[in-house]
Amino acid sequence: MKIAIMGAMVEEITPLLEALGTHRKTEYAGNVYYEVEYKGLELVIAYSKIGKVFSTLTAATMIEKFGAEKLLFSGVAGGINPRLKIGDLIAATSLCQHDVDITAFGHPDGFIPEGKLFIKSDDALLVIAKEVASQMDKNLLEGVIATGDQFVADLKRKNWIADTFAADALEMEGASVAVVCDALDVPFFILRAISDTADMDAGFNFDKFLESSAKESATFIIKMLDKLAV
Ligand code: 4EZ
């Protein structure tokens, strides 16, 4: 089984590479892809760079060039749901693009004709995540993740995204990865640990908690690999 694990920033994949050991490096299309064998699983790991465009390229490359049959995303996010504190984990049940706006033509926010407003994550991977959470005695919130090409550090924008999409967290890559995986029929799972709460302190908190929250997410992903390996 070949599994892709991606992040957006180098900080999001470094704890994975450190834990998983020696890897083969391939440079392709402006990114570095690391191939590792772990407990009989063939893994391809990469960070895309930030945002929907770069994450689309990386997800598609992992599937089309490297042959990934499942895709796991590990990273950090801004929390919306008040139950999410910094360091807490959220697994996306579905994802949407909060910055898509062709409402001038009567379409709802986030909707593109012939696309889907919300893309659902793979149920089997969510089941595995719940098993891992209970084994680790960790809280794992499941909910909607809203994606857009904006670092949200503004209460008005955050509340608009919360109200419009009933979103629990927001970030900049999940929905674009979901579009790729959905189109190519690859089961996917998007995990994020909260680094900030998308308010006026977001920039400061993001810098402060990026590393520790990225590690929370990566540690959880490795436990999921342990389950996928058996
Ligand atoms: C994007 N990622 C942040 C990239 C920040 C700084 C150089 C996650 C994220 C996020 N995205 C954490 N907090 C966020 C927020 N408040 N808004 C958007 O996936 C790059």
PDB file of C-alpha atoms and ligand atoms in Angstrom:
ATOM      1  CA  MET A   1       0.000   0.000   0.000  1.00  0.00           C
ATOM      2  CA  LYS A   2       1.398   3.366  -1.050  1.00  0.00           C
ATOM      3  CA  ILE A   3       0.382   6.267   1.185  1.00  0.00           C
ATOM      4  CA  ALA A   4       1.022   9.968   0.673  1.00  0.00           C
ATOM      5  CA  ILE A   5       1.564  12.169   3.682  1.00  0.00           C
ATOM      6  CA  MET A   6       1.651  15.853   2.997  1.00  0.00           C
ATOM      7  CA  GLY A   7       1.972  19.133   4.828  1.00  0.00           C
ATOM      8  CA  ALA A   8       2.063  22.694   3.546  1.00  0.00           C
ATOM      9  CA  MET A   9       5.132  23.956   5.408  1.00  0.00           C
ATOM     10  CA  VAL A  10       8.459  22.338   6.168  1.00  0.00           C
ATOM     11  CA  GLU A  11       7.638  22.502   9.904  1.00  0.00           C
ATOM     12  CA  GLU A  12       4.626  20.287   9.264  1.00  0.00           C
ATOM     13  CA  ILE A  13       6.598  17.382   7.778  1.00  0.00           C
ATOM     14  CA  THR A  14       9.900  17.634   9.688  1.00  0.00           C
ATOM     15  CA  PRO A  15       8.593  15.666  12.712  1.00  0.00           C
ATOM     16  CA  LEU A  16       7.392  12.945  10.316  1.00  0.00           C
ATOM     17  CA  LEU A  17      10.731  12.663   8.537  1.00  0.00           C
ATOM     18  CA  GLU A  18      12.554  12.612  11.877  1.00  0.00           C
ATOM     19  CA  ALA A  19      10.371   9.815  13.223  1.00  0.00           C
ATOM     20  CA  LEU A  20      10.313   7.715  10.075  1.00  0.00           C
ATOM     21  CA  GLY A  21      14.048   7.560   9.365  1.00  0.00           C
ATOM     22  CA  THR A  22      16.035   7.179   6.164  1.00  0.00           C
ATOM     23  CA  HIS A  23      14.385   8.284   2.990  1.00  0.00           C
ATOM     24  CA  ARG A  24      14.961   8.570  -0.748  1.00  0.00           C
ATOM     25  CA  LYS A  25      14.733  12.094  -2.115  1.00  0.00           C
ATOM     26  CA  THR A  26      13.276  13.090  -5.487  1.00  0.00           C
ATOM     27  CA  GLU A  27      13.009  16.665  -6.707  1.00  0.00           C
ATOM     28  CA  TYR A  28      10.077  17.293  -8.975  1.00  0.00           C
ATOM     29  CA  ALA A  29       8.079  20.352 -10.064  1.00  0.00           C
ATOM     30  CA  GLY A  30       9.582  22.618  -7.454  1.00  0.00           C
ATOM     31  CA  ASN A  31       9.125  20.317  -4.449  1.00  0.00           C
ATOM     32  CA  VAL A  32      11.088  17.556  -2.742  1.00  0.00           C
ATOM     33  CA  TYR A  33       9.383  14.174  -2.360  1.00  0.00           C
ATOM     34  CA  TYR A  34      10.696  11.796   0.299  1.00  0.00           C
ATOM     35  CA  GLU A  35      10.053   8.073  -0.051  1.00  0.00           C
ATOM     36  CA  VAL A  36      10.244   5.925   3.073  1.00  0.00           C
ATOM     37  CA  GLU A  37       9.307   2.377   3.918  1.00  0.00           C
ATOM     38  CA  TYR A  38       7.565   2.070   7.272  1.00  0.00           C
ATOM     39  CA  LYS A  39       6.234  -1.223   8.649  1.00  0.00           C
ATOM     40  CA  GLY A  40       5.623  -2.535   5.145  1.00  0.00           C
ATOM     41  CA  LEU A  41       3.895   0.652   3.972  1.00  0.00           C
ATOM     42  CA  GLU A  42       5.437   2.634   1.137  1.00  0.00           C
ATOM     43  CA  LEU A  43       5.217   6.296   2.073  1.00  0.00           C
ATOM     44  CA  VAL A  44       5.734   9.406  -0.002  1.00  0.00           C
ATOM     45  CA  ILE A  45       6.075  12.573   2.054  1.00  0.00           C
ATOM     46  CA  ALA A  46       6.272  16.197   0.940  1.00  0.00           C
ATOM     47  CA  TYR A  47       5.360  19.750   1.863  1.00  0.00           C
ATOM     48  CA  SER A  48       3.660  21.699  -0.868  1.00  0.00           C
ATOM     49  CA  LYS A  49       4.223  25.332   0.128  1.00  0.00           C
ATOM     50  CA  ILE A  50       1.292  27.372   1.393  1.00  0.00           C
ATOM     51  CA  GLY A  51      -2.098  27.696  -0.270  1.00  0.00           C
ATOM     52  CA  LYS A  52      -4.594  26.026  -2.558  1.00  0.00           C
ATOM     53  CA  VAL A  53      -2.567  26.180  -5.774  1.00  0.00           C
ATOM     54  CA  PHE A  54       0.652  24.636  -4.454  1.00  0.00           C
ATOM     55  CA  SER A  55      -1.213  22.020  -2.427  1.00  0.00           C
ATOM     56  CA  THR A  56      -3.193  21.014  -5.514  1.00  0.00           C
ATOM     57  CA  LEU A  57       0.031  20.481  -7.450  1.00  0.00           C
ATOM     58  CA  THR A  58       1.577  18.389  -4.686  1.00  0.00           C
ATOM     59  CA  ALA A  59      -1.472  16.222  -4.039  1.00  0.00           C
ATOM     60  CA  ALA A  60      -1.879  15.516  -7.757  1.00  0.00           C
ATOM     61  CA  THR A  61       1.825  14.717  -8.093  1.00  0.00           C
ATOM     62  CA  MET A  62       1.758  12.312  -5.147  1.00  0.00           C
ATOM     63  CA  ILE A  63      -1.118  10.435  -6.745  1.00  0.00           C
ATOM     64  CA  GLU A  64      -0.283  10.613 -10.453  1.00  0.00           C
ATOM     65  CA  LYS A  65       3.511  10.415 -10.378  1.00  0.00           C
ATOM     66  CA  PHE A  66       4.181   8.508  -7.158  1.00  0.00           C
ATOM     67  CA  GLY A  67       1.116   6.266  -7.244  1.00  0.00           C
ATOM     68  CA  ALA A  68      -0.295   7.118  -3.811  1.00  0.00           C
ATOM     69  CA  GLU A  69      -3.455   5.133  -3.041  1.00  0.00           C
ATOM     70  CA  LYS A  70      -4.405   7.063   0.100  1.00  0.00           C
ATOM     71  CA  LEU A  71      -3.498  10.583   1.230  1.00  0.00           C
ATOM     72  CA  LEU A  72      -3.083  11.886   4.773  1.00  0.00           C
ATOM     73  CA  PHE A  73      -2.530  15.590   5.475  1.00  0.00           C
ATOM     74  CA  SER A  74      -0.804  16.698   8.659  1.00  0.00           C
ATOM     75  CA  GLY A  75      -0.596  20.316   9.754  1.00  0.00           C
ATOM     76  CA  VAL A  76      -1.898  23.215  11.790  1.00  0.00           C
ATOM     77  CA  ALA A  77      -5.017  25.376  11.548  1.00  0.00           C
ATOM     78  CA  GLY A  78      -6.809  28.327  13.026  1.00  0.00           C
ATOM     79  CA  GLY A  79      -9.554  27.231  15.417  1.00  0.00           C
ATOM     80  CA  ILE A  80     -13.145  28.446  15.078  1.00  0.00           C
ATOM     81  CA  ASN A  81     -15.129  26.073  17.307  1.00  0.00           C
ATOM     82  CA  PRO A  82     -14.635  27.348  20.883  1.00  0.00           C
ATOM     83  CA  ARG A  83     -14.013  23.762  22.023  1.00  0.00           C
ATOM     84  CA  LEU A  84     -10.740  23.859  20.067  1.00  0.00           C
ATOM     85  CA  LYS A  85      -7.854  25.190  22.146  1.00  0.00           C
ATOM     86  CA  ILE A  86      -4.304  25.650  20.893  1.00  0.00           C
ATOM     87  CA  GLY A  87      -2.714  22.217  20.463  1.00  0.00           C
ATOM     88  CA  ASP A  88      -6.075  20.411  20.045  1.00  0.00           C
ATOM     89  CA  LEU A  89      -6.737  18.175  17.060  1.00  0.00           C
ATOM     90  CA  ILE A  90      -9.449  18.351  14.419  1.00  0.00           C
ATOM     91  CA  ALA A  91     -10.103  15.824  11.687  1.00  0.00           C
ATOM     92  CA  ALA A  92     -12.081  17.130   8.736  1.00  0.00           C
ATOM     93  CA  THR A  93     -15.346  15.345   8.031  1.00  0.00           C
ATOM     94  CA  SER A  94     -15.821  17.683   5.077  1.00  0.00           C
ATOM     95  CA  LEU A  95     -14.070  20.655   3.529  1.00  0.00           C
ATOM     96  CA  CYS A  96     -15.053  23.753   1.595  1.00  0.00           C
ATOM     97  CA  GLN A  97     -13.398  26.773  -0.053  1.00  0.00           C
ATOM     98  CA  HIS A  98     -14.386  29.892   1.879  1.00  0.00           C
ATOM     99  CA  ASP A  99     -12.813  32.289  -0.645  1.00  0.00           C
ATOM    100  CA  VAL A 100     -14.717  31.145  -3.729  1.00  0.00           C
ATOM    101  CA  ASP A 101     -17.216  33.858  -4.662  1.00  0.00           C
ATOM    102  CA  ILE A 102     -19.319  33.848  -7.804  1.00  0.00           C
ATOM    103  CA  THR A 103     -22.354  34.987  -5.851  1.00  0.00           C
ATOM    104  CA  ALA A 104     -22.846  37.696  -8.511  1.00  0.00           C
ATOM    105  CA  PHE A 105     -24.413  34.926 -10.617  1.00  0.00           C
ATOM    106  CA  GLY A 106     -26.658  33.645  -7.831  1.00  0.00           C
ATOM    107  CA  HIS A 107     -24.392  30.799  -6.719  1.00  0.00           C
ATOM    108  CA  PRO A 108     -23.913  30.208  -2.996  1.00  0.00           C
ATOM    109  CA  ASP A 109     -20.628  31.196  -1.362  1.00  0.00           C
ATOM    110  CA  GLY A 110     -17.986  28.511  -1.884  1.00  0.00           C
ATOM    111  CA  PHE A 111     -19.749  26.874  -4.820  1.00  0.00           C
ATOM    112  CA  ILE A 112     -18.329  26.300  -8.301  1.00  0.00           C
ATOM    113  CA  PRO A 113     -20.668  24.938 -11.000  1.00  0.00           C
ATOM    114  CA  GLU A 114     -20.076  21.194 -11.516  1.00  0.00           C
ATOM    115  CA  GLY A 115     -18.114  21.138  -8.247  1.00  0.00           C
ATOM    116  CA  LYS A 116     -19.240  20.379  -4.711  1.00  0.00           C
ATOM    117  CA  LEU A 117     -19.706  22.920  -1.932  1.00  0.00           C
ATOM    118  CA  PHE A 118     -18.461  20.368   0.628  1.00  0.00           C
ATOM    119  CA  ILE A 119     -16.197  17.402  -0.058  1.00  0.00           C
ATOM    120  CA  LYS A 120     -16.428  14.526   2.382  1.00  0.00           C
ATOM    121  CA  SER A 121     -13.400  12.769   3.867  1.00  0.00           C
ATOM    122  CA  ASP A 122     -13.011   8.995   3.752  1.00  0.00           C
ATOM    123  CA  ASP A 123     -15.133   7.288   6.429  1.00  0.00           C
ATOM    124  CA  ALA A 124     -12.722   4.380   6.987  1.00  0.00           C
ATOM    125  CA  LEU A 125      -9.826   6.737   7.732  1.00  0.00           C
ATOM    126  CA  LEU A 126     -12.030   8.683  10.162  1.00  0.00           C
ATOM    127  CA  VAL A 127     -12.842   5.416  11.951  1.00  0.00           C
ATOM    128  CA  ILE A 128      -9.124   4.652  12.291  1.00  0.00           C
ATOM    129  CA  ALA A 129      -8.535   8.180  13.614  1.00  0.00           C
ATOM    130  CA  LYS A 130     -11.203   7.690  16.282  1.00  0.00           C
ATOM    131  CA  GLU A 131      -9.574   4.419  17.355  1.00  0.00           C
ATOM    132  CA  VAL A 132      -6.193   6.154  17.622  1.00  0.00           C
ATOM    133  CA  ALA A 133      -7.701   9.029  19.606  1.00  0.00           C
ATOM    134  CA  SER A 134      -9.289   6.720  22.147  1.00  0.00           C
ATOM    135  CA  GLN A 135      -6.102   4.632  22.417  1.00  0.00           C
ATOM    136  CA  MET A 136      -4.011   7.755  23.012  1.00  0.00           C
ATOM    137  CA  ASP A 137      -6.714   9.176  25.301  1.00  0.00           C
ATOM    138  CA  LYS A 138      -6.754  12.327  23.146  1.00  0.00           C
ATOM    139  CA  ASN A 139      -9.639  14.548  22.217  1.00  0.00           C
ATOM    140  CA  LEU A 140     -10.251  14.542  18.488  1.00  0.00           C
ATOM    141  CA  LEU A 141     -12.905  16.892  17.205  1.00  0.00           C
ATOM    142  CA  GLU A 142     -14.471  15.959  13.904  1.00  0.00           C
ATOM    143  CA  GLY A 143     -15.858  18.798  11.867  1.00  0.00           C
ATOM    144  CA  VAL A 144     -15.909  21.108   8.890  1.00  0.00           C
ATOM    145  CA  ILE A 145     -12.660  22.696   7.742  1.00  0.00           C
ATOM    146  CA  ALA A 146     -12.849  25.813   5.566  1.00  0.00           C
ATOM    147  CA  THR A 147      -9.933  26.548   3.242  1.00  0.00           C
ATOM    148  CA  GLY A 148      -8.923  29.753   1.482  1.00  0.00           C
ATOM    149  CA  ASP A 149      -5.886  31.626   0.248  1.00  0.00           C
ATOM    150  CA  GLN A 150      -5.851  33.908   3.278  1.00  0.00           C
ATOM    151  CA  PHE A 151      -4.221  33.777   6.676  1.00  0.00           C
ATOM    152  CA  VAL A 152      -7.237  34.780   8.748  1.00  0.00           C
ATOM    153  CA  ALA A 153      -6.349  37.062  11.627  1.00  0.00           C
ATOM    154  CA  ASP A 154      -9.595  38.965  11.867  1.00  0.00           C
ATOM    155  CA  LEU A 155     -12.674  38.294  13.982  1.00  0.00           C
ATOM    156  CA  LYS A 156     -15.126  39.555  11.361  1.00  0.00           C
ATOM    157  CA  ARG A 157     -13.750  37.277   8.640  1.00  0.00           C
ATOM    158  CA  LYS A 158     -13.526  34.342  11.056  1.00  0.00           C
ATOM    159  CA  ASN A 159     -17.155  34.802  12.149  1.00  0.00           C
ATOM    160  CA  TRP A 160     -18.332  35.125   8.550  1.00  0.00           C
ATOM    161  CA  ILE A 161     -16.638  31.815   7.689  1.00  0.00           C
ATOM    162  CA  ALA A 162     -18.117  30.228  10.828  1.00  0.00           C
ATOM    163  CA  ASP A 163     -21.632  31.412   9.998  1.00  0.00           C
ATOM    164  CA  THR A 164     -21.538  30.785   6.244  1.00  0.00           C
ATOM    165  CA  PHE A 165     -20.066  27.269   6.275  1.00  0.00           C
ATOM    166  CA  ALA A 166     -20.628  26.077   9.872  1.00  0.00           C
ATOM    167  CA  ALA A 167     -16.855  25.616   9.898  1.00  0.00           C
ATOM    168  CA  ASP A 168     -14.951  24.431  12.968  1.00  0.00           C
ATOM    169  CA  ALA A 169     -11.460  25.366  11.773  1.00  0.00           C
ATOM    170  CA  LEU A 170      -9.801  27.115   8.871  1.00  0.00           C
ATOM    171  CA  GLU A 171      -6.572  26.785   6.947  1.00  0.00           C
ATOM    172  CA  MET A 172      -5.195  27.185   3.423  1.00  0.00           C
ATOM    173  CA  GLU A 173      -4.823  23.741   1.786  1.00  0.00           C
ATOM    174  CA  GLY A 174      -7.351  21.151   2.954  1.00  0.00           C
ATOM    175  CA  ALA A 175     -10.162  21.741   0.463  1.00  0.00           C
ATOM    176  CA  SER A 176      -7.860  21.891  -2.560  1.00  0.00           C
ATOM    177  CA  VAL A 177      -6.291  18.570  -1.551  1.00  0.00           C
ATOM    178  CA  ALA A 178      -9.816  17.216  -1.082  1.00  0.00           C
ATOM    179  CA  VAL A 179     -10.816  18.316  -4.604  1.00  0.00           C
ATOM    180  CA  VAL A 180      -7.841  16.448  -6.090  1.00  0.00           C
ATOM    181  CA  CYS A 181      -8.429  13.275  -4.075  1.00  0.00           C
ATOM    182  CA  ASP A 182     -12.170  13.289  -4.759  1.00  0.00           C
ATOM    183  CA  ALA A 183     -11.630  13.725  -8.505  1.00  0.00           C
ATOM    184  CA  LEU A 184      -9.022  10.945  -8.629  1.00  0.00           C
ATOM    185  CA  ASP A 185     -10.910   8.638  -6.249  1.00  0.00           C
ATOM    186  CA  VAL A 186      -8.204   8.526  -3.606  1.00  0.00           C
ATOM    187  CA  PRO A 187      -9.377   8.228   0.028  1.00  0.00           C
ATOM    188  CA  PHE A 188      -8.080  11.164   2.048  1.00  0.00           C
ATOM    189  CA  PHE A 189      -7.823  12.360   5.626  1.00  0.00           C
ATOM    190  CA  ILE A 190      -7.050  15.922   6.754  1.00  0.00           C
ATOM    191  CA  LEU A 191      -5.735  16.370  10.297  1.00  0.00           C
ATOM    192  CA  ARG A 192      -4.879  19.704  11.862  1.00  0.00           C
ATOM    193  CA  ALA A 193      -3.681  20.776  15.290  1.00  0.00           C
ATOM    194  CA  ILE A 194      -4.728  24.255  16.337  1.00  0.00           C
ATOM    195  CA  SER A 195      -1.968  26.891  16.268  1.00  0.00           C
ATOM    196  CA  ASP A 196      -4.155  29.988  16.799  1.00  0.00           C
ATOM    197  CA  THR A 197      -7.778  31.030  16.774  1.00  0.00           C
ATOM    198  CA  ALA A 198      -7.801  33.226  13.641  1.00  0.00           C
ATOM    199  CA  ASP A 199      -8.302  36.414  15.634  1.00  0.00           C
ATOM    200  CA  MET A 200      -6.102  39.478  16.042  1.00  0.00           C
ATOM    201  CA  ASP A 201      -3.541  37.424  17.996  1.00  0.00           C
ATOM    202  CA  ALA A 202      -3.353  34.800  15.245  1.00  0.00           C
ATOM    203  CA  GLY A 203      -0.048  35.908  13.725  1.00  0.00           C
ATOM    204  CA  PHE A 204       1.684  35.954  17.089  1.00  0.00           C
ATOM    205  CA  ASN A 205       0.198  32.648  18.256  1.00  0.00           C
ATOM    206  CA  PHE A 206       0.869  30.965  14.935  1.00  0.00           C
ATOM    207  CA  ASP A 207       4.583  31.782  15.214  1.00  0.00           C
ATOM    208  CA  LYS A 208       4.629  30.668  18.821  1.00  0.00           C
ATOM    209  CA  PHE A 209       2.756  27.363  18.395  1.00  0.00           C
ATOM    210  CA  LEU A 210       3.487  26.247  14.811  1.00  0.00           C
ATOM    211  CA  GLU A 211       6.222  23.841  15.841  1.00  0.00           C
ATOM    212  CA  SER A 212       4.531  22.251  18.856  1.00  0.00           C
ATOM    213  CA  SER A 213       1.134  21.940  17.155  1.00  0.00           C
ATOM    214  CA  ALA A 214       2.674  20.529  13.958  1.00  0.00           C
ATOM    215  CA  LYS A 215       4.294  17.883  16.137  1.00  0.00           C
ATOM    216  CA  GLU A 216       0.968  17.007  17.799  1.00  0.00           C
ATOM    217  CA  SER A 217      -0.515  16.396  14.383  1.00  0.00           C
ATOM    218  CA  ALA A 218       2.477  14.403  13.094  1.00  0.00           C
ATOM    219  CA  THR A 219       2.539  12.171  16.185  1.00  0.00           C
ATOM    220  CA  PHE A 220      -1.118  11.320  15.648  1.00  0.00           C
ATOM    221  CA  ILE A 221      -0.562  10.578  11.950  1.00  0.00           C
ATOM    222  CA  ILE A 222       2.208   8.119  12.816  1.00  0.00           C
ATOM    223  CA  LYS A 223      -0.168   6.263  15.166  1.00  0.00           C
ATOM    224  CA  MET A 224      -2.602   6.043  12.266  1.00  0.00           C
ATOM    225  CA  LEU A 225       0.142   4.558  10.083  1.00  0.00           C
ATOM    226  CA  ASP A 226       0.723   1.917  12.760  1.00  0.00           C
ATOM    227  CA  LYS A 227      -2.915   0.898  12.344  1.00  0.00           C
ATOM    228  CA  LEU A 228      -2.814   1.050   8.537  1.00  0.00           C
ATOM    229  CA  ALA A 229       0.283  -1.190   8.563  1.00  0.00           C
ATOM    230  CA  VAL A 230      -1.397  -4.188  10.201  1.00  0.00           C
TER     231      VAL A 230
HETATM  232  C1  4EZ B   1      -2.198  27.391   6.289  1.00  0.00           C
HETATM  233  N1  4EZ B   1      -1.583  27.407   7.580  1.00  0.00           N
HETATM  234  C2  4EZ B   1      -0.976  28.689   7.899  1.00  0.00           C
HETATM  235  C3  4EZ B   1       0.080  29.198   7.006  1.00  0.00           C
HETATM  236  C4  4EZ B   1       0.645  30.480   7.545  1.00  0.00           C
HETATM  237  C5  4EZ B   1       2.657  31.995   7.532  1.00  0.00           C
HETATM  238  C6  4EZ B   1       3.949  32.273   6.825  1.00  0.00           C
HETATM  239  C7  4EZ B   1      -2.505  26.958   8.669  1.00  0.00           C
HETATM  240  C8  4EZ B   1      -3.132  28.042   9.503  1.00  0.00           C
HETATM  241  C9  4EZ B   1      -3.963  29.063   9.068  1.00  0.00           C
HETATM  242  N2  4EZ B   1      -4.446  29.397   7.848  1.00  0.00           N
HETATM  243  C10 4EZ B   1      -2.959  28.202  10.849  1.00  0.00           C
HETATM  244  N3  4EZ B   1      -3.669  29.273  11.285  1.00  0.00           N
HETATM  245  C11 4EZ B   1      -4.290  29.825  10.214  1.00  0.00           C
HETATM  246  C12 4EZ B   1      -5.128  30.959  10.053  1.00  0.00           C
HETATM  247  N4  4EZ B   1      -5.453  31.736  11.098  1.00  0.00           N
HETATM  248  N5  4EZ B   1      -5.564  31.263   8.812  1.00  0.00           N
HETATM  249  C13 4EZ B   1      -5.238  30.477   7.758  1.00  0.00           C
HETATM  250  O1  4EZ B   1      -2.810  26.188   6.041  1.00  0.00           O
HETATM  251  C14 4EZ B   1       1.810  31.006   6.794  1.00  0.00           C
END
